[in-house]
C-alpha angles and dihedrals in degrees: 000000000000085000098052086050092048083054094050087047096061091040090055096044088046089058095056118200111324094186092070098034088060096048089045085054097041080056086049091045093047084052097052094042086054095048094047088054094052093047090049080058101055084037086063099050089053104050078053103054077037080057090050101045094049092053089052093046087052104056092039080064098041077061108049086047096061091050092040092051096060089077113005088102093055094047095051091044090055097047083045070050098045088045094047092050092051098058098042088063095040083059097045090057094051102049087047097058085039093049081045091058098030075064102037085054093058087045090062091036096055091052087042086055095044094062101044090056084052092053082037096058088043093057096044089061090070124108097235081169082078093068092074089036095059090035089064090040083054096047087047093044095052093050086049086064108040082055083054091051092044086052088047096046079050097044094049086047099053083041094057086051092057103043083066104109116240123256115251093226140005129066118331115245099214098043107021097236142114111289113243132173092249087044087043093052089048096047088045089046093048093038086055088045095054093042100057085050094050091051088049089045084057093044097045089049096042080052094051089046096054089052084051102055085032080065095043092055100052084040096057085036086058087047104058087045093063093042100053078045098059088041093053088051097049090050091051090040077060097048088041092063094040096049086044085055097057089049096059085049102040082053082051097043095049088045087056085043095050090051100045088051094052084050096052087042098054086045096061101051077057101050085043094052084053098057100047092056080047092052091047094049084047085058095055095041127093102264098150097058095048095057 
């Protein structure tokens, strides 16, 4: 219990003493009431002189509308006027320069065309028919000389065999018979003979294959000519059409061009007409005493 009245104690001494605090705050009250009276009233007087202000501001503008509206309208239709004109003539500029190299393009395109169909005449005049020609003189020449390698595999072979010396004695290979000096002289004789033949046989077919494959080279050669030829044709056939075709539209789109400007044109004679009735109107109104 003593500490419960040691707590209390302290409660009540921290409050302090709430009867003179109130009356100090009820002074303070009576002082603020009367401020805030005083205050309403110059409010008052001010919302008066607000009241006042405001009429006179009203009717300052009631009469400069009236002044202003003998020629406001004029004036906003002739900036409308001003601004329509404007871009009229910024239009007209740029569909001029656009119709210009609309035709400065097609200028270009025509000469453009006009090369490719002379590349175009001087490639049709090509054989292409050649190309199949040459292709089977390819396919015949290579078989000629596959038949000229086989003759020269069979004649080094039979070479091979003759250059073989012949036995001194025993049974001859060729004829079947005993060898004998006389026997041995002839087959050497004949066996020199044939093999001569058989080296000029190889020479005379590796020349022969080398004209073969000399003429299958300037024939491929041709052929790719001719199909890079025909390639290249039908690429310029191709550029051909497409520049054909802008042509077509560059000649729509400058036609467009030509008829929008006569539009604009014909427009702004007609804007221009406008502003110079509104001027004129401008001229016979009132102007210094609006301003």
């Amino acid at each position: 219990i003593s500490k419960e009245v040691d707590r209390f104690t302290i409660l009540i001494a921290s409050l302090g003493d709430p009867d003179s605090a109130m009356a100090e705050l009820a002074q303070k009250l009576v002082l603020a009431e009367q401020e805030m009276n005083e205050r309403s009233l110059k409010t008052a007087d001010f919302e008066l002189n607000l009241a006042t202000v405001n009429e006179k501001v009203n009717q300052l503008i009631n009469e400069h509308s009236n002044l202003e509206g003998k020629f406001s309208a004029l004036l906003t239709k002739e900036q409308t006027l001003n601004n329509d004109k404007t871009k009229l003539e910024t239009s007209i500029k740029e569909y001029t320069t656009k119709k210009s190299n609309a035709v400065n393009i097609a200028k270009e395109t025509i000469v453009e065309l006009k090369e490719l169909e002379t590349i175009q005449v001087k490639l049709v005049e090509l054989d292409y028919n050649q190309i199949e020609i040459l292709s089977e003189q390819i396919i015949f020449n290579k078989e000629k000389v596959a038949q000229l390698n086989l003759t020269i595999q069979n004649d080094m072979t039979r070479a091979e065999k003759l250059r073989k010396p012949i036995p001194v004695d025993g049974e001859c290979e060729e004829c079947r018979q005993p060898i004998s000096i006389e026997h041995r002289a002839a087959c050497q004789k004949k066996i020199d003979t044939e093999l001569l033949e058989k080296q000029r046989n190889i020479q005379n077919c590796k020349k022969e294959i080398n004209a073969f494959s000399a003429q299958n080279t300037v024939s491929q050669q041709n052929i790719n000519h001719l199909t890079l030829s025909k390639q290249h044709l039908e690429s310029i056939n191709n550029k051909i059409a497409t520049k054909k075709k802008e042509m077509v539209d560059k000649r729509t789109i400058h036609d467009e061009y030509k008829v929008l400007l006569e539009k604009f044109t014909l427009e702004l004679d007609e804007k221009i007409k406008e502003m110079d009735l509104v001027s004129e109107e401008l001229r016979n109104s009132s102007l210094k005493e609006a301003k």
